[in-house]
PDB file of C-alpha atoms in Angstrom:
ATOM      1  CA  UNK A  28     -27.402   5.129 -21.697  1.00 56.00           C
ATOM      2  CA  UNK A  29     -29.201   1.956 -20.651  1.00 70.00           C
ATOM      3  CA  UNK A  30     -29.467   1.097 -16.965  1.00 77.00           C
ATOM      4  CA  UNK A  31     -27.139  -1.906 -17.272  1.00 78.00           C
ATOM      5  CA  UNK A  32     -24.313   0.509 -18.126  1.00 88.00           C
ATOM      6  CA  UNK A  33     -24.676   2.321 -14.796  1.00 90.00           C
ATOM      7  CA  UNK A  34     -22.043   0.183 -13.061  1.00 92.00           C
ATOM      8  CA  UNK A  35     -19.329   0.723 -15.676  1.00 93.00           C
ATOM      9  CA  UNK A  36     -17.763   3.753 -13.896  1.00 94.00           C
ATOM     10  CA  UNK A  37     -17.650   1.792 -10.643  1.00 95.00           C
ATOM     11  CA  UNK A  38     -16.065  -1.197 -12.407  1.00 95.00           C
ATOM     12  CA  UNK A  39     -13.461   1.049 -14.008  1.00 95.00           C
ATOM     13  CA  UNK A  40     -12.588   2.753 -10.724  1.00 96.00           C
ATOM     14  CA  UNK A  41     -12.449  -0.349  -8.541  1.00 96.00           C
ATOM     15  CA  UNK A  42     -10.702  -2.460 -11.159  1.00 94.00           C
ATOM     16  CA  UNK A  43      -8.122   0.197 -11.982  1.00 94.00           C
ATOM     17  CA  UNK A  44      -7.502   1.003  -8.329  1.00 95.00           C
ATOM     18  CA  UNK A  45      -6.909  -2.617  -7.331  1.00 95.00           C
ATOM     19  CA  UNK A  46      -4.596  -3.263 -10.288  1.00 93.00           C
ATOM     20  CA  UNK A  47      -2.647  -0.120  -9.425  1.00 93.00           C
ATOM     21  CA  UNK A  48      -2.470  -1.065  -5.734  1.00 93.00           C
ATOM     22  CA  UNK A  49      -1.192  -4.576  -6.454  1.00 92.00           C
ATOM     23  CA  UNK A  50       1.383  -3.497  -9.043  1.00 91.00           C
ATOM     24  CA  UNK A  51       2.589  -0.670  -6.778  1.00 89.00           C
ATOM     25  CA  UNK A  52       3.261  -3.181  -4.015  1.00 89.00           C
ATOM     26  CA  UNK A  53       5.221  -5.464  -6.342  1.00 88.00           C
ATOM     27  CA  UNK A  54       7.359  -2.563  -7.588  1.00 87.00           C
ATOM     28  CA  UNK A  55       7.976  -1.081  -4.125  1.00 85.00           C
ATOM     29  CA  UNK A  56      11.500  -1.970  -2.991  1.00 81.00           C
ATOM     30  CA  UNK A  57      10.479  -1.643   0.682  1.00 79.00           C
ATOM     31  CA  UNK A  58       7.363  -3.826   0.513  1.00 86.00           C
ATOM     32  CA  UNK A  59       9.021  -7.212   1.041  1.00 86.00           C
ATOM     33  CA  UNK A  60      11.940  -5.871   3.087  1.00 82.00           C
ATOM     34  CA  UNK A  61      11.569  -7.495   6.497  1.00 77.00           C
ATOM     35  CA  UNK A  62      13.779  -4.866   8.159  1.00 71.00           C
ATOM     36  CA  UNK A  63      12.063  -1.777   6.742  1.00 71.00           C
ATOM     37  CA  UNK A  64       9.451   0.061   8.847  1.00 67.00           C
ATOM     38  CA  UNK A  65       7.577   0.630   5.575  1.00 71.00           C
ATOM     39  CA  UNK A  66       7.550  -3.059   4.654  1.00 81.00           C
ATOM     40  CA  UNK A  67       4.563  -5.381   4.870  1.00 86.00           C
ATOM     41  CA  UNK A  68       6.085  -7.256   7.824  1.00 84.00           C
ATOM     42  CA  UNK A  69       6.389  -4.106   9.955  1.00 79.00           C
ATOM     43  CA  UNK A  70       2.898  -2.980   8.960  1.00 81.00           C
ATOM     44  CA  UNK A  71       1.410  -6.334   9.953  1.00 85.00           C
ATOM     45  CA  UNK A  72       3.238  -6.369  13.290  1.00 79.00           C
ATOM     46  CA  UNK A  73       1.984  -2.868  14.067  1.00 76.00           C
ATOM     47  CA  UNK A  74      -1.556  -3.701  12.951  1.00 79.00           C
ATOM     48  CA  UNK A  75      -1.766  -6.846  15.073  1.00 81.00           C
ATOM     49  CA  UNK A  76      -1.539  -4.825  18.290  1.00 74.00           C
ATOM     50  CA  UNK A  77      -4.839  -3.000  17.717  1.00 79.00           C
ATOM     51  CA  UNK A  78      -6.706  -5.189  15.230  1.00 86.00           C
ATOM     52  CA  UNK A  79      -9.743  -7.282  16.300  1.00 92.00           C
ATOM     53  CA  UNK A  80      -8.230 -10.078  14.193  1.00 92.00           C
ATOM     54  CA  UNK A  81      -4.787  -9.601  15.731  1.00 88.00           C
ATOM     55  CA  UNK A  82      -3.899 -13.341  15.920  1.00 90.00           C
ATOM     56  CA  UNK A  83      -4.570 -13.770  12.198  1.00 93.00           C
ATOM     57  CA  UNK A  84      -2.531 -10.662  11.374  1.00 89.00           C
ATOM     58  CA  UNK A  85       0.319 -11.956  13.560  1.00 88.00           C
ATOM     59  CA  UNK A  86       0.190 -15.297  11.747  1.00 92.00           C
ATOM     60  CA  UNK A  87       0.419 -13.471   8.427  1.00 92.00           C
ATOM     61  CA  UNK A  88       3.344 -11.413   9.777  1.00 87.00           C
ATOM     62  CA  UNK A  89       5.201 -14.657  10.533  1.00 88.00           C
ATOM     63  CA  UNK A  90       4.953 -15.432   6.817  1.00 91.00           C
ATOM     64  CA  UNK A  91       5.098 -11.839   5.599  1.00 90.00           C
ATOM     65  CA  UNK A  92       6.676 -12.513   2.216  1.00 90.00           C
ATOM     66  CA  UNK A  93       4.108 -15.101   1.179  1.00 91.00           C
ATOM     67  CA  UNK A  94       1.237 -13.077   2.646  1.00 93.00           C
ATOM     68  CA  UNK A  95       2.460  -9.879   1.027  1.00 92.00           C
ATOM     69  CA  UNK A  96       2.736 -11.492  -2.398  1.00 91.00           C
ATOM     70  CA  UNK A  97      -0.709 -13.098  -1.975  1.00 92.00           C
ATOM     71  CA  UNK A  98      -2.235  -9.692  -1.189  1.00 94.00           C
ATOM     72  CA  UNK A  99      -0.549  -7.996  -4.134  1.00 92.00           C
ATOM     73  CA  UNK A 100      -1.458 -10.697  -6.662  1.00 92.00           C
ATOM     74  CA  UNK A 101      -4.955 -10.924  -5.193  1.00 92.00           C
ATOM     75  CA  UNK A 102      -5.455  -7.216  -5.826  1.00 94.00           C
ATOM     76  CA  UNK A 103      -4.170  -7.517  -9.401  1.00 93.00           C
ATOM     77  CA  UNK A 104      -6.375 -10.548 -10.114  1.00 92.00           C
ATOM     78  CA  UNK A 105      -9.482  -8.895  -8.668  1.00 93.00           C
ATOM     79  CA  UNK A 106      -8.784  -5.680 -10.554  1.00 93.00           C
ATOM     80  CA  UNK A 107      -8.206  -7.340 -13.930  1.00 92.00           C
ATOM     81  CA  UNK A 108     -11.251  -9.609 -13.582  1.00 91.00           C
ATOM     82  CA  UNK A 109     -13.402  -6.593 -12.739  1.00 93.00           C
ATOM     83  CA  UNK A 110     -12.134  -4.568 -15.686  1.00 92.00           C
ATOM     84  CA  UNK A 111     -12.589  -7.458 -18.117  1.00 90.00           C
ATOM     85  CA  UNK A 112     -15.950  -8.595 -16.766  1.00 90.00           C
ATOM     86  CA  UNK A 113     -14.606 -12.055 -15.992  1.00 87.00           C
ATOM     87  CA  UNK A 114     -16.587 -13.826 -13.232  1.00 89.00           C
ATOM     88  CA  UNK A 115     -17.425 -10.349 -11.967  1.00 92.00           C
ATOM     89  CA  UNK A 116     -19.430 -11.414  -8.908  1.00 93.00           C
ATOM     90  CA  UNK A 117     -16.605 -13.678  -7.758  1.00 93.00           C
ATOM     91  CA  UNK A 118     -14.094 -10.863  -8.358  1.00 94.00           C
ATOM     92  CA  UNK A 119     -16.312  -8.481  -6.378  1.00 95.00           C
ATOM     93  CA  UNK A 120     -16.443 -10.979  -3.515  1.00 95.00           C
ATOM     94  CA  UNK A 121     -12.653 -11.133  -3.527  1.00 95.00           C
ATOM     95  CA  UNK A 122     -12.412  -7.341  -3.573  1.00 96.00           C
ATOM     96  CA  UNK A 123     -14.888  -7.012  -0.712  1.00 96.00           C
ATOM     97  CA  UNK A 124     -13.023  -9.589   1.387  1.00 96.00           C
ATOM     98  CA  UNK A 125      -9.668  -7.910   0.746  1.00 96.00           C
ATOM     99  CA  UNK A 126     -11.131  -4.518   1.667  1.00 96.00           C
ATOM    100  CA  UNK A 127     -12.738  -5.965   4.793  1.00 96.00           C
ATOM    101  CA  UNK A 128      -9.404  -7.474   5.787  1.00 95.00           C
ATOM    102  CA  UNK A 129      -7.670  -4.120   5.290  1.00 93.00           C
ATOM    103  CA  UNK A 130     -10.376  -2.423   7.359  1.00 93.00           C
ATOM    104  CA  UNK A 131     -10.081  -4.856  10.263  1.00 93.00           C
ATOM    105  CA  UNK A 132      -6.279  -4.868  10.179  1.00 89.00           C
ATOM    106  CA  UNK A 133      -5.351  -1.329   9.174  1.00 84.00           C
ATOM    107  CA  UNK A 134      -8.272   1.092   9.547  1.00 84.00           C
ATOM    108  CA  UNK A 135      -9.986  -0.345  12.624  1.00 85.00           C
ATOM    109  CA  UNK A 136      -8.682   2.353  14.956  1.00 78.00           C
ATOM    110  CA  UNK A 137      -9.252   5.271  12.581  1.00 79.00           C
ATOM    111  CA  UNK A 138     -11.572   7.836  14.145  1.00 76.00           C
ATOM    112  CA  UNK A 139     -13.990   8.934  12.885  1.00 80.00           C
ATOM    113  CA  UNK A 140     -14.452   5.764  10.851  1.00 83.00           C
ATOM    114  CA  UNK A 141     -15.141   7.552   7.562  1.00 83.00           C
ATOM    115  CA  UNK A 142     -11.570   8.882   7.491  1.00 79.00           C
ATOM    116  CA  UNK A 143     -10.485   5.349   6.579  1.00 80.00           C
ATOM    117  CA  UNK A 144     -10.973   4.412   2.921  1.00 86.00           C
ATOM    118  CA  UNK A 145     -11.113   0.647   3.464  1.00 91.00           C
ATOM    119  CA  UNK A 146     -14.657   0.565   4.867  1.00 93.00           C
ATOM    120  CA  UNK A 147     -15.800   2.620   1.865  1.00 94.00           C
ATOM    121  CA  UNK A 148     -14.272   0.072  -0.520  1.00 96.00           C
ATOM    122  CA  UNK A 149     -16.087  -2.759   1.275  1.00 96.00           C
ATOM    123  CA  UNK A 150     -19.449  -1.203   0.446  1.00 96.00           C
ATOM    124  CA  UNK A 151     -18.322  -0.011  -2.996  1.00 96.00           C
ATOM    125  CA  UNK A 152     -17.947  -3.649  -4.041  1.00 97.00           C
ATOM    126  CA  UNK A 153     -21.489  -4.603  -3.016  1.00 96.00           C
ATOM    127  CA  UNK A 154     -23.295  -3.352  -6.182  1.00 95.00           C
ATOM    128  CA  UNK A 155     -21.046  -5.555  -8.343  1.00 95.00           C
ATOM    129  CA  UNK A 156     -21.453  -8.424  -5.906  1.00 94.00           C
ATOM    130  CA  UNK A 157     -25.242  -8.155  -6.215  1.00 94.00           C
ATOM    131  CA  UNK A 158     -25.666  -7.245  -9.883  1.00 92.00           C
ATOM    132  CA  UNK A 159     -22.500  -8.541 -11.531  1.00 91.00           C
ATOM    133  CA  UNK A 160     -21.589  -6.950 -14.857  1.00 89.00           C
ATOM    134  CA  UNK A 161     -25.053  -7.396 -16.475  1.00 86.00           C
ATOM    135  CA  UNK A 162     -23.318  -8.780 -19.550  1.00 86.00           C
ATOM    136  CA  UNK A 163     -21.925  -5.343 -20.472  1.00 88.00           C
ATOM    137  CA  UNK A 164     -18.324  -5.359 -21.671  1.00 88.00           C
ATOM    138  CA  UNK A 165     -18.181  -8.840 -20.181  1.00 86.00           C
ATOM    139  CA  UNK A 166     -15.628 -11.448 -21.153  1.00 83.00           C
ATOM    140  CA  UNK A 167     -17.640 -14.083 -19.270  1.00 81.00           C
ATOM    141  CA  UNK A 168     -20.714 -13.332 -21.398  1.00 79.00           C
ATOM    142  CA  UNK A 169     -18.735 -13.675 -24.627  1.00 79.00           C
ATOM    143  CA  UNK A 170     -17.141 -16.937 -23.538  1.00 73.00           C
ATOM    144  CA  UNK A 171     -20.542 -18.280 -22.537  1.00 70.00           C
ATOM    145  CA  UNK A 172     -21.892 -17.527 -26.009  1.00 63.00           C
ATOM    146  CA  UNK A 173     -18.949 -19.154 -27.712  1.00 51.00           C
ATOM    147  CA  UNK A 174     -19.259 -22.201 -25.501  1.00 49.00           C
ATOM    148  CA  UNK A 175     -22.685 -23.245 -26.796  1.00 54.00           C
ATOM    149  CA  UNK A 176     -21.263 -25.776 -29.274  1.00 57.00           C
ATOM    150  CA  UNK A 177     -18.335 -28.174 -29.170  1.00 58.00           C
ATOM    151  CA  UNK A 178     -16.071 -25.926 -31.181  1.00 60.00           C
ATOM    152  CA  UNK A 179     -16.820 -23.052 -28.814  1.00 55.00           C
ATOM    153  CA  UNK A 180     -16.119 -25.209 -25.799  1.00 56.00           C
ATOM    154  CA  UNK A 181     -12.750 -26.158 -27.221  1.00 61.00           C
ATOM    155  CA  UNK A 182     -11.958 -22.489 -27.764  1.00 54.00           C
ATOM    156  CA  UNK A 183     -12.929 -21.682 -24.195  1.00 53.00           C
ATOM    157  CA  UNK A 184     -10.887 -24.598 -22.822  1.00 59.00           C
ATOM    158  CA  UNK A 185      -7.855 -23.678 -24.910  1.00 60.00           C
ATOM    159  CA  UNK A 186      -8.155 -20.035 -23.880  1.00 55.00           C
ATOM    160  CA  UNK A 187      -8.460 -21.014 -20.241  1.00 59.00           C
ATOM    161  CA  UNK A 188      -5.340 -23.176 -20.403  1.00 60.00           C
ATOM    162  CA  UNK A 189      -3.375 -20.401 -22.104  1.00 59.00           C
ATOM    163  CA  UNK A 190      -4.605 -17.836 -19.577  1.00 56.00           C
ATOM    164  CA  UNK A 191      -3.685 -20.162 -16.715  1.00 63.00           C
ATOM    165  CA  UNK A 192      -0.196 -20.740 -18.103  1.00 63.00           C
ATOM    166  CA  UNK A 193       0.330 -17.004 -18.611  1.00 59.00           C
ATOM    167  CA  UNK A 194      -0.892 -16.349 -15.044  1.00 63.00           C
ATOM    168  CA  UNK A 195       1.516 -18.920 -13.574  1.00 65.00           C
ATOM    169  CA  UNK A 196       4.463 -17.484 -15.511  1.00 63.00           C
ATOM    170  CA  UNK A 197       3.432 -13.937 -14.634  1.00 64.00           C
ATOM    171  CA  UNK A 198       3.109 -14.686 -10.927  1.00 67.00           C
ATOM    172  CA  UNK A 199       6.454 -16.481 -10.847  1.00 69.00           C
ATOM    173  CA  UNK A 200       8.256 -13.755 -12.780  1.00 66.00           C
ATOM    174  CA  UNK A 201       6.688 -10.949 -10.752  1.00 65.00           C
ATOM    175  CA  UNK A 202       7.538 -12.708  -7.470  1.00 68.00           C
ATOM    176  CA  UNK A 203      11.169 -13.089  -8.502  1.00 70.00           C
ATOM    177  CA  UNK A 204      11.279  -9.433  -9.571  1.00 63.00           C
ATOM    178  CA  UNK A 205       9.697  -8.235  -6.317  1.00 64.00           C
ATOM    179  CA  UNK A 206      12.093 -10.298  -4.208  1.00 67.00           C
ATOM    180  CA  UNK A 207      15.094  -9.184  -6.270  1.00 68.00           C
ATOM    181  CA  UNK A 208      14.172  -5.521  -5.804  1.00 59.00           C
ATOM    182  CA  UNK A 209      14.469  -5.694  -2.024  1.00 63.00           C
ATOM    183  CA  UNK A 210      17.306  -3.354  -0.978  1.00 61.00           C
ATOM    184  CA  UNK A 211      20.542  -5.052  -0.037  1.00 58.00           C
ATOM    185  CA  UNK A 212      21.731  -4.566   3.508  1.00 50.00           C
ATOM    186  CA  UNK A 213      24.697  -2.249   3.678  1.00 47.00           C
ATOM    187  CA  UNK A 214      27.557  -2.688   6.116  1.00 44.00           C
ATOM    188  CA  UNK A 215      28.861   0.825   5.513  1.00 42.00           C
ATOM    189  CA  UNK A 216      29.565   3.024   8.525  1.00 43.00           C
ATOM    190  CA  UNK A 217      26.497   5.264   8.914  1.00 41.00           C
ATOM    191  CA  UNK A 218      28.570   8.067  10.452  1.00 44.00           C
ATOM    192  CA  UNK A 219      29.889   8.926   6.990  1.00 54.00           C
ATOM    193  CA  UNK A 220      26.402   9.276   5.543  1.00 82.00           C
ATOM    194  CA  UNK A 221      25.890  12.924   4.594  1.00 87.00           C
ATOM    195  CA  UNK A 222      22.295  14.145   4.750  1.00 89.00           C
ATOM    196  CA  UNK A 223      22.700  17.754   3.594  1.00 89.00           C
ATOM    197  CA  UNK A 224      24.901  20.814   3.675  1.00 90.00           C
ATOM    198  CA  UNK A 225      23.980  23.161   6.512  1.00 90.00           C
ATOM    199  CA  UNK A 226      23.465  26.112   4.172  1.00 89.00           C
ATOM    200  CA  UNK A 227      21.057  24.098   1.999  1.00 88.00           C
ATOM    201  CA  UNK A 228      18.448  23.770   4.764  1.00 89.00           C
ATOM    202  CA  UNK A 229      16.663  27.022   5.575  1.00 90.00           C
ATOM    203  CA  UNK A 230      15.652  27.649   9.181  1.00 89.00           C
ATOM    204  CA  UNK A 231      12.050  26.527   9.652  1.00 87.00           C
ATOM    205  CA  UNK A 232      12.127  24.146   6.698  1.00 87.00           C
ATOM    206  CA  UNK A 233      12.662  20.432   6.176  1.00 88.00           C
ATOM    207  CA  UNK A 234      14.489  18.146   3.771  1.00 89.00           C
ATOM    208  CA  UNK A 235      13.607  14.587   2.865  1.00 89.00           C
ATOM    209  CA  UNK A 236      16.418  12.067   2.714  1.00 88.00           C
ATOM    210  CA  UNK A 237      16.991   8.333   2.591  1.00 85.00           C
ATOM    211  CA  UNK A 238      18.777   6.280   5.216  1.00 82.00           C
ATOM    212  CA  UNK A 239      21.559   3.885   4.128  1.00 78.00           C
ATOM    213  CA  UNK A 240      19.096   0.982   4.336  1.00 71.00           C
ATOM    214  CA  UNK A 241      16.658   2.726   1.994  1.00 72.00           C
ATOM    215  CA  UNK A 242      14.250   3.973   4.675  1.00 79.00           C
ATOM    216  CA  UNK A 243      12.779   7.450   4.007  1.00 85.00           C
ATOM    217  CA  UNK A 244      13.302  10.135   6.649  1.00 90.00           C
ATOM    218  CA  UNK A 245      12.962  13.873   7.270  1.00 92.00           C
ATOM    219  CA  UNK A 246      15.529  16.442   8.427  1.00 92.00           C
ATOM    220  CA  UNK A 247      14.230  19.591  10.183  1.00 92.00           C
ATOM    221  CA  UNK A 248      15.983  22.840  11.088  1.00 90.00           C
ATOM    222  CA  UNK A 249      13.749  24.524  13.702  1.00 88.00           C
ATOM    223  CA  UNK A 250      16.553  26.917  14.783  1.00 89.00           C
ATOM    224  CA  UNK A 251      19.842  28.090  13.257  1.00 89.00           C
ATOM    225  CA  UNK A 252      21.911  25.721  15.387  1.00 89.00           C
ATOM    226  CA  UNK A 253      19.391  22.883  15.720  1.00 91.00           C
ATOM    227  CA  UNK A 254      18.819  19.957  13.379  1.00 92.00           C
ATOM    228  CA  UNK A 255      16.346  17.155  14.046  1.00 92.00           C
ATOM    229  CA  UNK A 256      15.779  14.006  12.008  1.00 92.00           C
ATOM    230  CA  UNK A 257      12.982  11.448  12.141  1.00 92.00           C
ATOM    231  CA  UNK A 258      12.115   8.186  10.487  1.00 90.00           C
ATOM    232  CA  UNK A 259       9.235   8.929   8.097  1.00 89.00           C
ATOM    233  CA  UNK A 260       7.281   5.791   9.072  1.00 87.00           C
ATOM    234  CA  UNK A 261       4.064   6.583  10.936  1.00 87.00           C
ATOM    235  CA  UNK A 262       3.882   4.623  14.198  1.00 85.00           C
ATOM    236  CA  UNK A 263       0.315   3.586  13.357  1.00 81.00           C
ATOM    237  CA  UNK A 264       0.719   1.467  10.226  1.00 77.00           C
ATOM    238  CA  UNK A 265       4.070   2.516   8.774  1.00 80.00           C
ATOM    239  CA  UNK A 266       2.803   4.883   6.073  1.00 83.00           C
ATOM    240  CA  UNK A 267       5.387   7.591   5.213  1.00 87.00           C
ATOM    241  CA  UNK A 268       4.434  10.883   6.849  1.00 90.00           C
ATOM    242  CA  UNK A 269       4.701  14.250   5.130  1.00 88.00           C
ATOM    243  CA  UNK A 270       6.130  17.447   6.597  1.00 89.00           C
ATOM    244  CA  UNK A 271       3.398  20.087   6.763  1.00 87.00           C
ATOM    245  CA  UNK A 272       5.270  22.605   8.926  1.00 77.00           C
ATOM    246  CA  UNK A 273       5.765  22.865  11.764  1.00 82.00           C
ATOM    247  CA  UNK A 274       4.978  19.150  12.120  1.00 89.00           C
ATOM    248  CA  UNK A 275       4.050  16.002  10.244  1.00 92.00           C
ATOM    249  CA  UNK A 276       0.866  14.391   8.962  1.00 90.00           C
ATOM    250  CA  UNK A 277       0.207  10.817   7.856  1.00 89.00           C
ATOM    251  CA  UNK A 278      -1.751  10.777   4.551  1.00 84.00           C
ATOM    252  CA  UNK A 279      -3.131   7.284   5.197  1.00 82.00           C
ATOM    253  CA  UNK A 280      -5.135   7.662   8.404  1.00 81.00           C
ATOM    254  CA  UNK A 281      -4.671  11.270   9.526  1.00 84.00           C
ATOM    255  CA  UNK A 282      -2.173  10.912  12.385  1.00 87.00           C
ATOM    256  CA  UNK A 283      -0.339  14.160  13.168  1.00 91.00           C
ATOM    257  CA  UNK A 284       2.941  14.928  14.949  1.00 93.00           C
ATOM    258  CA  UNK A 285       4.681  18.099  16.099  1.00 91.00           C
ATOM    259  CA  UNK A 286       8.224  19.103  15.122  1.00 89.00           C
ATOM    260  CA  UNK A 287       9.554  16.986  17.998  1.00 90.00           C
ATOM    261  CA  UNK A 288       7.888  13.881  16.574  1.00 90.00           C
ATOM    262  CA  UNK A 289       5.289  13.716  19.357  1.00 91.00           C
ATOM    263  CA  UNK A 290       1.739  12.621  18.522  1.00 90.00           C
ATOM    264  CA  UNK A 291      -0.762  15.499  18.372  1.00 91.00           C
ATOM    265  CA  UNK A 292      -3.754  13.720  16.866  1.00 88.00           C
ATOM    266  CA  UNK A 293      -5.087  10.682  15.052  1.00 85.00           C
ATOM    267  CA  UNK A 294      -4.570   6.961  15.689  1.00 83.00           C
ATOM    268  CA  UNK A 295      -0.761   6.908  16.068  1.00 83.00           C
ATOM    269  CA  UNK A 296       0.175   5.076  19.305  1.00 83.00           C
ATOM    270  CA  UNK A 297       3.750   6.375  19.614  1.00 85.00           C
ATOM    271  CA  UNK A 298       5.991   9.252  18.480  1.00 88.00           C
ATOM    272  CA  UNK A 299       8.128   9.161  15.361  1.00 89.00           C
ATOM    273  CA  UNK A 300      11.480   7.434  15.723  1.00 88.00           C
ATOM    274  CA  UNK A 301      14.209  10.039  16.172  1.00 89.00           C
ATOM    275  CA  UNK A 302      17.419   9.695  14.171  1.00 89.00           C
ATOM    276  CA  UNK A 303      20.636  11.038  15.766  1.00 89.00           C
ATOM    277  CA  UNK A 304      22.397  13.627  13.588  1.00 90.00           C
ATOM    278  CA  UNK A 305      25.266  16.055  14.016  1.00 90.00           C
ATOM    279  CA  UNK A 306      26.983  18.844  12.118  1.00 90.00           C
ATOM    280  CA  UNK A 307      30.508  18.106  10.875  1.00 89.00           C
ATOM    281  CA  UNK A 308      32.457  20.546   8.669  1.00 88.00           C
ATOM    282  CA  UNK A 309      29.334  22.328   7.483  1.00 89.00           C
ATOM    283  CA  UNK A 310      27.450  19.115   6.760  1.00 90.00           C
ATOM    284  CA  UNK A 311      24.616  17.381   8.576  1.00 91.00           C
ATOM    285  CA  UNK A 312      25.520  13.692   8.947  1.00 91.00           C
ATOM    286  CA  UNK A 313      24.182  10.649  10.766  1.00 87.00           C
ATOM    287  CA  UNK A 314      25.637  10.486  14.255  1.00 80.00           C
TER     288      UNK A 314
END
């Protein structure tokens, strides 16, 4: 393999990861939900309190829908350009700036710093920023070759116009889809919301469930007659925590909580939000 092929694995990883990240945001029903603790608005509000660029994050939170869509489409655009070898250095600059923004807003308080992936992505983009794609599997290189005569220039111009039109339609359609997928607010009485049957939850275990508004949560049974429920959103940046018995752990930045929702480690500034529950006729329901 020639040396100019050495960056292909990095291009594939970074490009694929950013496309996946952007598409995942657009397909996430909670992402643009302004009332969800897992939504981009709640994450920005939480991040602003500890971020060194807090005022900018707060400004973005005031326009969370537009900012959230810009982030998602920015990730998709950077990822596709990197995979295709289209203005690769410019795409790498965009990826590095996005990663730096995530680091300053989301991972700034992560200790030790290498537990946060965002700072790693910042430096992962630098080889592509310096070297570009070296003309290997590069759409820019092919377009440059075709553009050496008038006919080639017309092809490039026509292709650019078509690509621009497709991008505009794609952004508009994806924005409408993302906004339409936001969960509708329910006016149903939460008392009637059944979480689980008592006999279905073994003592010392947990059960994941979803609140009426679509928010993920966890139900614990630490003792035969005791049931505890918590909102799954980590108090650090809103990532959904996982039950790792006898407590919880955030997979994003390593925050940990005990079975009472209290912080035991990591960057979380507050305990998990407790959800009132009660047992009625052999069923655990929202109180």
